[in-house]
Short mmCIF file of C-alpha atoms in Angstrom, two decimals:
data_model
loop_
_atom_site.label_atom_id
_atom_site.label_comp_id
_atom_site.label_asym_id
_atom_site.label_seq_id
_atom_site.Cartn_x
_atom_site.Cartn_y
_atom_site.Cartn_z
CA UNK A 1 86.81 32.73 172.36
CA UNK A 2 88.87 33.80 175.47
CA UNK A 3 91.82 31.11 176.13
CA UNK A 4 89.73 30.03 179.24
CA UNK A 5 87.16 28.73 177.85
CA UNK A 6 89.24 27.49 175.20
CA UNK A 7 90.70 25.41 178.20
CA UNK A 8 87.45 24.67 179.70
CA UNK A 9 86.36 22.66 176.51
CA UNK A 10 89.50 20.61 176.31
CA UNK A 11 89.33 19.48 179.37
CA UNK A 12 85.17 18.64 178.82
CA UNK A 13 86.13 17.43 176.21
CA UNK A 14 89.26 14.96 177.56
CA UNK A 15 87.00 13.54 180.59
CA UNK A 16 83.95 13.09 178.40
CA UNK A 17 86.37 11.07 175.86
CA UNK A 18 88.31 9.50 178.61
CA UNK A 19 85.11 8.29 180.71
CA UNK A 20 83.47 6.58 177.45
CA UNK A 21 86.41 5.12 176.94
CA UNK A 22 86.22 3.32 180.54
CA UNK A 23 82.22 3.15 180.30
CA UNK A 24 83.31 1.54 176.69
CA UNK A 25 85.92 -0.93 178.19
CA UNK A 26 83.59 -2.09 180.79
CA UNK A 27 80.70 -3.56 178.34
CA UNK A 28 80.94 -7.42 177.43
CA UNK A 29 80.50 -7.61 172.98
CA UNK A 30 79.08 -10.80 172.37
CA UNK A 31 81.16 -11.02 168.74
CA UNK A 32 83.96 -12.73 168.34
CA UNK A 33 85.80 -15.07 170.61
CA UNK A 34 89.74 -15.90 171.31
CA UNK A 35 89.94 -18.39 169.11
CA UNK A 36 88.59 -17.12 165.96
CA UNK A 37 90.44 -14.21 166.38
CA UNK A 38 93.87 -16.38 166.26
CA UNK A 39 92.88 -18.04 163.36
CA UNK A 40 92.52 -14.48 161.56
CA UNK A 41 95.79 -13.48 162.57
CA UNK A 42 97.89 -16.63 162.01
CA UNK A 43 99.18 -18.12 158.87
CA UNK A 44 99.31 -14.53 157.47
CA UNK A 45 102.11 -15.38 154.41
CA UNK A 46 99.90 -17.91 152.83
CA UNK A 47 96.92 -16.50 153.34
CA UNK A 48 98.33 -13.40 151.54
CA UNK A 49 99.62 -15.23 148.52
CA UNK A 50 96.04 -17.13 148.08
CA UNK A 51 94.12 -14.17 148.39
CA UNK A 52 96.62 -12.68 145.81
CA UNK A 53 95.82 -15.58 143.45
CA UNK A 54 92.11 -14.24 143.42
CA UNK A 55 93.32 -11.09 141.52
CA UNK A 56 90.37 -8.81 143.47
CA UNK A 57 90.65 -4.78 143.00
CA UNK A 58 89.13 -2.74 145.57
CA UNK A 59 88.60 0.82 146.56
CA UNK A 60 89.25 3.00 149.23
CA UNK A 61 87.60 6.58 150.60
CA UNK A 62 89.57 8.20 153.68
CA UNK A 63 92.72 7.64 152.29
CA UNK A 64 93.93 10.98 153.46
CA UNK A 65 92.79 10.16 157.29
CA UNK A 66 95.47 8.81 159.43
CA UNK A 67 94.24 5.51 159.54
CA UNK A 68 93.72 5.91 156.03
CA UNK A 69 97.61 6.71 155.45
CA UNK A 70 98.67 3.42 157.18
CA UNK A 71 95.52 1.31 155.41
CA UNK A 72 97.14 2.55 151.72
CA UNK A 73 101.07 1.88 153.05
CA UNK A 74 100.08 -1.55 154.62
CA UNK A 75 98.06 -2.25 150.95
CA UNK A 76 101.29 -1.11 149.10
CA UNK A 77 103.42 -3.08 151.37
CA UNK A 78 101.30 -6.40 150.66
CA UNK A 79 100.10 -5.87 147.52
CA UNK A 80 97.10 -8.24 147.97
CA UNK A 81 94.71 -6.67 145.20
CA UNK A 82 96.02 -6.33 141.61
CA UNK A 83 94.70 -2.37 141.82
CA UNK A 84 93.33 -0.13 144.57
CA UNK A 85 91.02 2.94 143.53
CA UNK A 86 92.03 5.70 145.84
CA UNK A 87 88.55 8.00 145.92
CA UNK A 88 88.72 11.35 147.11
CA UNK A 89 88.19 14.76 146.17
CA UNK A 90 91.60 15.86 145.26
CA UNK A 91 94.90 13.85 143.98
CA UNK A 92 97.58 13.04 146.51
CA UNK A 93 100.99 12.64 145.91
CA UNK A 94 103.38 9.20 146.37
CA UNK A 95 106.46 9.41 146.15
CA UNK A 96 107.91 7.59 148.32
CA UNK A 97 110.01 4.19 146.99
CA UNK A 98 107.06 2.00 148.86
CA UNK A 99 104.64 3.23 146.14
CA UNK A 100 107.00 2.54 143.62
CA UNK A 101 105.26 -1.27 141.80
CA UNK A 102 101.74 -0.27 143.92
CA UNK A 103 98.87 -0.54 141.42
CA UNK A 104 96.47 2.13 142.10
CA UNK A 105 94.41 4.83 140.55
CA UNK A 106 93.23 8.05 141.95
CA UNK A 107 89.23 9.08 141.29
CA UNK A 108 88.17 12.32 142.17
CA UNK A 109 85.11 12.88 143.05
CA UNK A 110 82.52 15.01 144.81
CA UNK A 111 80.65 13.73 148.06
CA UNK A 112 77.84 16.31 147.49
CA UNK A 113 76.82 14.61 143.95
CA UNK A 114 77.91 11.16 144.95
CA UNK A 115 75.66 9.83 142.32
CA UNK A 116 77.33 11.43 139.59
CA UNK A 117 80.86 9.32 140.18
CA UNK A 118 78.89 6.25 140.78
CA UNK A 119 81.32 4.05 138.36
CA UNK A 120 84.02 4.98 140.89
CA UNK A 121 82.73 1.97 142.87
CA UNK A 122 81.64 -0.31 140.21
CA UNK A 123 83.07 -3.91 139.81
CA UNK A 124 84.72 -3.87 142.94
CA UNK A 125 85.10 -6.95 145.48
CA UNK A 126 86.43 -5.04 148.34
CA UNK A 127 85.12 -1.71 149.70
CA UNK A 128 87.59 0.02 152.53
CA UNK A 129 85.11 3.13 154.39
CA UNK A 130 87.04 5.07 156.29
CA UNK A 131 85.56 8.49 156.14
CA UNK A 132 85.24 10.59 159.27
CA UNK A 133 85.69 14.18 160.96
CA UNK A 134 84.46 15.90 164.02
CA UNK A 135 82.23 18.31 165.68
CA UNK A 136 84.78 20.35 166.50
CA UNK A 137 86.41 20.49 162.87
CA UNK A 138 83.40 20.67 160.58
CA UNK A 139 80.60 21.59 163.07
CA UNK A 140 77.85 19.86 164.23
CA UNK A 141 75.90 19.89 160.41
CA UNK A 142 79.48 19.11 158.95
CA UNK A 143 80.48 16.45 160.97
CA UNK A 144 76.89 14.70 160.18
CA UNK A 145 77.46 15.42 156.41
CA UNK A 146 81.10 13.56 156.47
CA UNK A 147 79.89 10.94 158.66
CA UNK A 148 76.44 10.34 158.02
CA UNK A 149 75.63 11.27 154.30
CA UNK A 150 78.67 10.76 152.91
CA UNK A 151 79.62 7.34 154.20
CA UNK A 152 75.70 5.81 153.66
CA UNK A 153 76.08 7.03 150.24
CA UNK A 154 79.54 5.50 149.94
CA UNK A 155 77.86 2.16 151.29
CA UNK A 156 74.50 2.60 149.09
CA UNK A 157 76.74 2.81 145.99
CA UNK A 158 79.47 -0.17 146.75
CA UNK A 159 76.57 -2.56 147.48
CA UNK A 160 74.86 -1.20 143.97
CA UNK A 161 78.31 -1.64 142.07
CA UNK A 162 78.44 -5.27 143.35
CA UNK A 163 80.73 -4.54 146.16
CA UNK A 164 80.73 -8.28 148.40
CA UNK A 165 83.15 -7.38 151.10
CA UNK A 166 82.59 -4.06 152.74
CA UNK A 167 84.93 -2.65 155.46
CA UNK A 168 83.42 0.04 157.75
CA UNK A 169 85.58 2.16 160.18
CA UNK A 170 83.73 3.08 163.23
CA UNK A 171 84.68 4.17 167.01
CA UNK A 172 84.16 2.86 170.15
CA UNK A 173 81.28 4.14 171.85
CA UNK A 174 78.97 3.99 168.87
CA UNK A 175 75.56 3.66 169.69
CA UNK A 176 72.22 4.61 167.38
CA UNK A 177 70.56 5.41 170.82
CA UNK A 178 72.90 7.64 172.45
CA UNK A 179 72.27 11.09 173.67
CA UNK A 180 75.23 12.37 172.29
CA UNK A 181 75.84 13.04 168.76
CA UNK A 182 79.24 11.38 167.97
CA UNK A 183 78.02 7.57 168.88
CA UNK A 184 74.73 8.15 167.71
CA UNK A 185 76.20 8.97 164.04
CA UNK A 186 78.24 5.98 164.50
CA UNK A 187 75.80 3.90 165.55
CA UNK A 188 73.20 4.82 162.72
CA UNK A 189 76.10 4.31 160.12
CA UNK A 190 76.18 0.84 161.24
CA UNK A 191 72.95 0.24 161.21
CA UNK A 192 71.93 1.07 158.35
CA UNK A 193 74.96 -0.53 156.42
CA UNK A 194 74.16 -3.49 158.14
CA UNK A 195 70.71 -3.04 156.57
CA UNK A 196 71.93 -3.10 152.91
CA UNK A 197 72.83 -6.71 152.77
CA UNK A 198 76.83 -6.69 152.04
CA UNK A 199 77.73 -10.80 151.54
CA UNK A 200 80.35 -9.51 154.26
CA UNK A 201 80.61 -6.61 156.36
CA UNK A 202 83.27 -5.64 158.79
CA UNK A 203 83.02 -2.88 161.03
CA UNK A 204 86.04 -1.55 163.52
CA UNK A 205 85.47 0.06 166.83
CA UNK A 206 89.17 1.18 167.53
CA UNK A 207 89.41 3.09 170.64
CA UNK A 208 91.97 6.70 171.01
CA UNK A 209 93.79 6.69 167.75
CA UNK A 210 97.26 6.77 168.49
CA UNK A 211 99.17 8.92 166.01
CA UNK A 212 100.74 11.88 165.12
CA UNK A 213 98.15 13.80 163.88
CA UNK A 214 98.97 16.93 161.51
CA UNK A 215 95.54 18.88 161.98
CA UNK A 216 95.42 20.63 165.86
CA UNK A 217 92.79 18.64 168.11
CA UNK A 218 93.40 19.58 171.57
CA UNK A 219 91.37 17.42 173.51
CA UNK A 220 92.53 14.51 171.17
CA UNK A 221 96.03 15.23 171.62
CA UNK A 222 95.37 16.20 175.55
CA UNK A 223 94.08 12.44 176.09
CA UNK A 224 96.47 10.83 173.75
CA UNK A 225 99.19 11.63 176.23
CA UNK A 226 97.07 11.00 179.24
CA UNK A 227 96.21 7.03 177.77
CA UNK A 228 99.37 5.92 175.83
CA UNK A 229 100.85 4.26 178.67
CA UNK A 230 98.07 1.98 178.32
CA UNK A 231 99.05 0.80 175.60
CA UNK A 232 102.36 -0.83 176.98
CA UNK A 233 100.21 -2.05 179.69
CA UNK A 234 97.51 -3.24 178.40
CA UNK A 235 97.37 -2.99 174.28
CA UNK A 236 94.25 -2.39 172.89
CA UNK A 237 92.32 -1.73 176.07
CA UNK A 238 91.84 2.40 175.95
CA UNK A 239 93.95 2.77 172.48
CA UNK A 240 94.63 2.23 169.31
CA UNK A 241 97.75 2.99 166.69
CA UNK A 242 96.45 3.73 163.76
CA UNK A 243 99.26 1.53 162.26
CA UNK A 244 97.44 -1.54 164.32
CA UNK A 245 94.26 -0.71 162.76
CA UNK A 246 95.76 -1.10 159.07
CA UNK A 247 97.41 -3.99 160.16
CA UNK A 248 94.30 -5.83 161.37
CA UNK A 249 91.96 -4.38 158.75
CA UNK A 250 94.39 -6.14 156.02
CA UNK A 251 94.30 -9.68 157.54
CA UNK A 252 90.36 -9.30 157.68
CA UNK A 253 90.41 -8.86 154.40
CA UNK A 254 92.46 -11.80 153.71
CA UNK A 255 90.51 -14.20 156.43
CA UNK A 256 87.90 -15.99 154.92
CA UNK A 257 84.44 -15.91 157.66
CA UNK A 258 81.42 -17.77 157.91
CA UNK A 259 79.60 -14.43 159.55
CA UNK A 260 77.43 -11.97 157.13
CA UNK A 261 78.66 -9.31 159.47
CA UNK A 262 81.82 -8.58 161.88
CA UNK A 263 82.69 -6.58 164.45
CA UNK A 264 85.59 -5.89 166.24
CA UNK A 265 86.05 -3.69 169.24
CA UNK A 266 89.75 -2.13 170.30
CA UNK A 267 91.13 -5.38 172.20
CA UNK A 268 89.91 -7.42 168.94
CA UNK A 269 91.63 -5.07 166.54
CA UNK A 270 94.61 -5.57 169.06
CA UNK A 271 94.84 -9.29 168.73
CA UNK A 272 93.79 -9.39 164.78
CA UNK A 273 97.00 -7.30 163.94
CA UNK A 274 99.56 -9.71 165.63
CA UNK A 275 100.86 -12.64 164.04
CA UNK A 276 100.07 -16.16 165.92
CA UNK A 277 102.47 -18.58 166.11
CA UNK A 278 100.22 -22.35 164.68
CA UNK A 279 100.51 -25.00 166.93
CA UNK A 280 100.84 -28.69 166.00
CA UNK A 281 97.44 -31.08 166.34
CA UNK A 282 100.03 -32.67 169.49
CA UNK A 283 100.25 -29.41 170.60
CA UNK A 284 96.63 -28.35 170.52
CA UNK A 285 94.88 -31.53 171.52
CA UNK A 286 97.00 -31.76 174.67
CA UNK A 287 96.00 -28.23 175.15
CA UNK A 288 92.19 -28.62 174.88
CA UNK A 289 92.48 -31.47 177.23
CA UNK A 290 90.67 -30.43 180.98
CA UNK A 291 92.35 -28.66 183.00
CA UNK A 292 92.28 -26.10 185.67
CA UNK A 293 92.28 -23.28 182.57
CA UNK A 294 90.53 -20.58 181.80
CA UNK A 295 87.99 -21.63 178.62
CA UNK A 296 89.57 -20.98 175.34
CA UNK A 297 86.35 -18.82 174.60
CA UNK A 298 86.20 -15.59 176.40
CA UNK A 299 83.71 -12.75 175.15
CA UNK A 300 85.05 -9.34 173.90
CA UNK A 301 83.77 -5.76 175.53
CA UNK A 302 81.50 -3.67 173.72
CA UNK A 303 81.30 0.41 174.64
CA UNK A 304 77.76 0.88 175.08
CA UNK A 305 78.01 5.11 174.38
CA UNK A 306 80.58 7.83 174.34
#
């Protein structure tokens, strides 16, 4: 491939990502509303120590992504689960002093016979998804294998093994209808997860992970620069750290809901991951009185395709 057309498809490839974004941004997600979203990110400490008290285990598959790496240091950090089943298909090494009193196990297993390591997700309460690749790393029949098969059978085999909480990373954009390949897969994943009957199912639509990625994506890394001022001016609007996702994945898990099924777009992720201040009853009730405000409810955006 000569280096112009090399250049050629990073720059496609940064508009295409960079308009859905915007297209994404622009789409009103009828999900969750201000106030809910407070609740799930206030009263953290206690919430922590009673979910603690319920002495869950859970697993987790993407471990080795990037949001992956923050998910298992944010788990370490809190220790909410009394062990965490890393499963992946090779071992990875932690040595670092954070990892030190973490109770986890590695399972190794292999995605193409899924079936075979099917007590790997047994017993569990919790179920953390966050498998994914690209077009441009596996090809288009690889990228459909990682984030197609692999996750559904990930999803089929959680719900079998009694799995009641199931958290499933996804990207903004995603869309079953779409014409283009990356938020259709998305899109079908969370359809048909939805379709297995989880007592509770979270999916994430962060937006541009923010992060220093090891592996070379030059689009990615093109775009990443072009949008991370956005995130001091607007957090959560056109990006997402991968070390907010962790964050706000974490006190999902620990939030109890009343909804079979959750989702949360980039500016909900955003908010989830940052501590609220509780106000008094005084405090509240003078605030709810009428006023020339804006209503306490205000509807998330939902990307509509990528």
């Amino acid at each position: 491939m000569s280096p112009c057309t090399c250049v050629g498809q990073v720059l496609v490839t940064t508009v295409v990502l960079i308009i859905s974004l915007i297209v994404g941004y622009t789409v009103l997600l009828p999900v969750e509303n201000q106030q809910l979203l407070d609740s799930m990110a206030s009263n953290i400490d206690e919430k922590m120590k009673l979910f603690k008290d319920k002495n869950l285990t859970a697993f987790i598959v993407g471990h080795t992504g990037e949001v992956g790496k923050e998910v298992v240091k944010e788990l370490a950090r809190s220790k909410i689960f009394s062990k965490v089943f890393l499963v992946g298909r090779r071992e990875v090494k932690y040595d670092d002093e954070l990892f030190k009193d973490f109770s986890m196990e590695q399972k190794i297993v292999d995605f193409d016979k899924l079936d075979d390591f099917a007590d790997a997700f047994k017993d569990h309460s919790v179920g953390i998804c966050l498998m994914g690749t690209t077009k441009g790393k596996a090809g288009k029949e690889g990228f459909k294998k990682v984030d197609y098969d692999y996750v559904m059978n990930v999803a089929r085999l959680a719900k079998a093994g009694g799995c009641q909480h199931f958290n499933l990373m996804s990207s903004t954009g995603a869309n079953k209808d779409s014409s283009f390949l990356y938020p259709r897969i998305k899109g079908q994943v969370e359809a048909e997860t939805q379709e297995l009957g989880f007592e509770r199912l979270s999916i994430y639509r962060p937006a541009l992970l923010l992060c220093n990625r090891q592996e070379s994506r030059p689009g990615e890394w093109l775009a990443q620069k072009l949008l991370a001022p956005m995130e001091y001016l607007s957090p959560g609007t056109m990006t997402s750290p991968t070390t907010t996702v962790a964050k706000a994945l974490i006190n999902t898990i620990i939030s109890q809901s009343t909804q079979a099924m959750e989702m949360f777009d980039s500016k909900s992720i955003q908010r989830i991951s940052k501590p609220q201040t509780v106000k008094g009853k005084a405090e509240a009730a003078k605030q709810s009185e009428p006023k020339n405000e804006a209503p306490e409810t205000q509807k998330e955006k939902q990307p509509d395709q990528e």
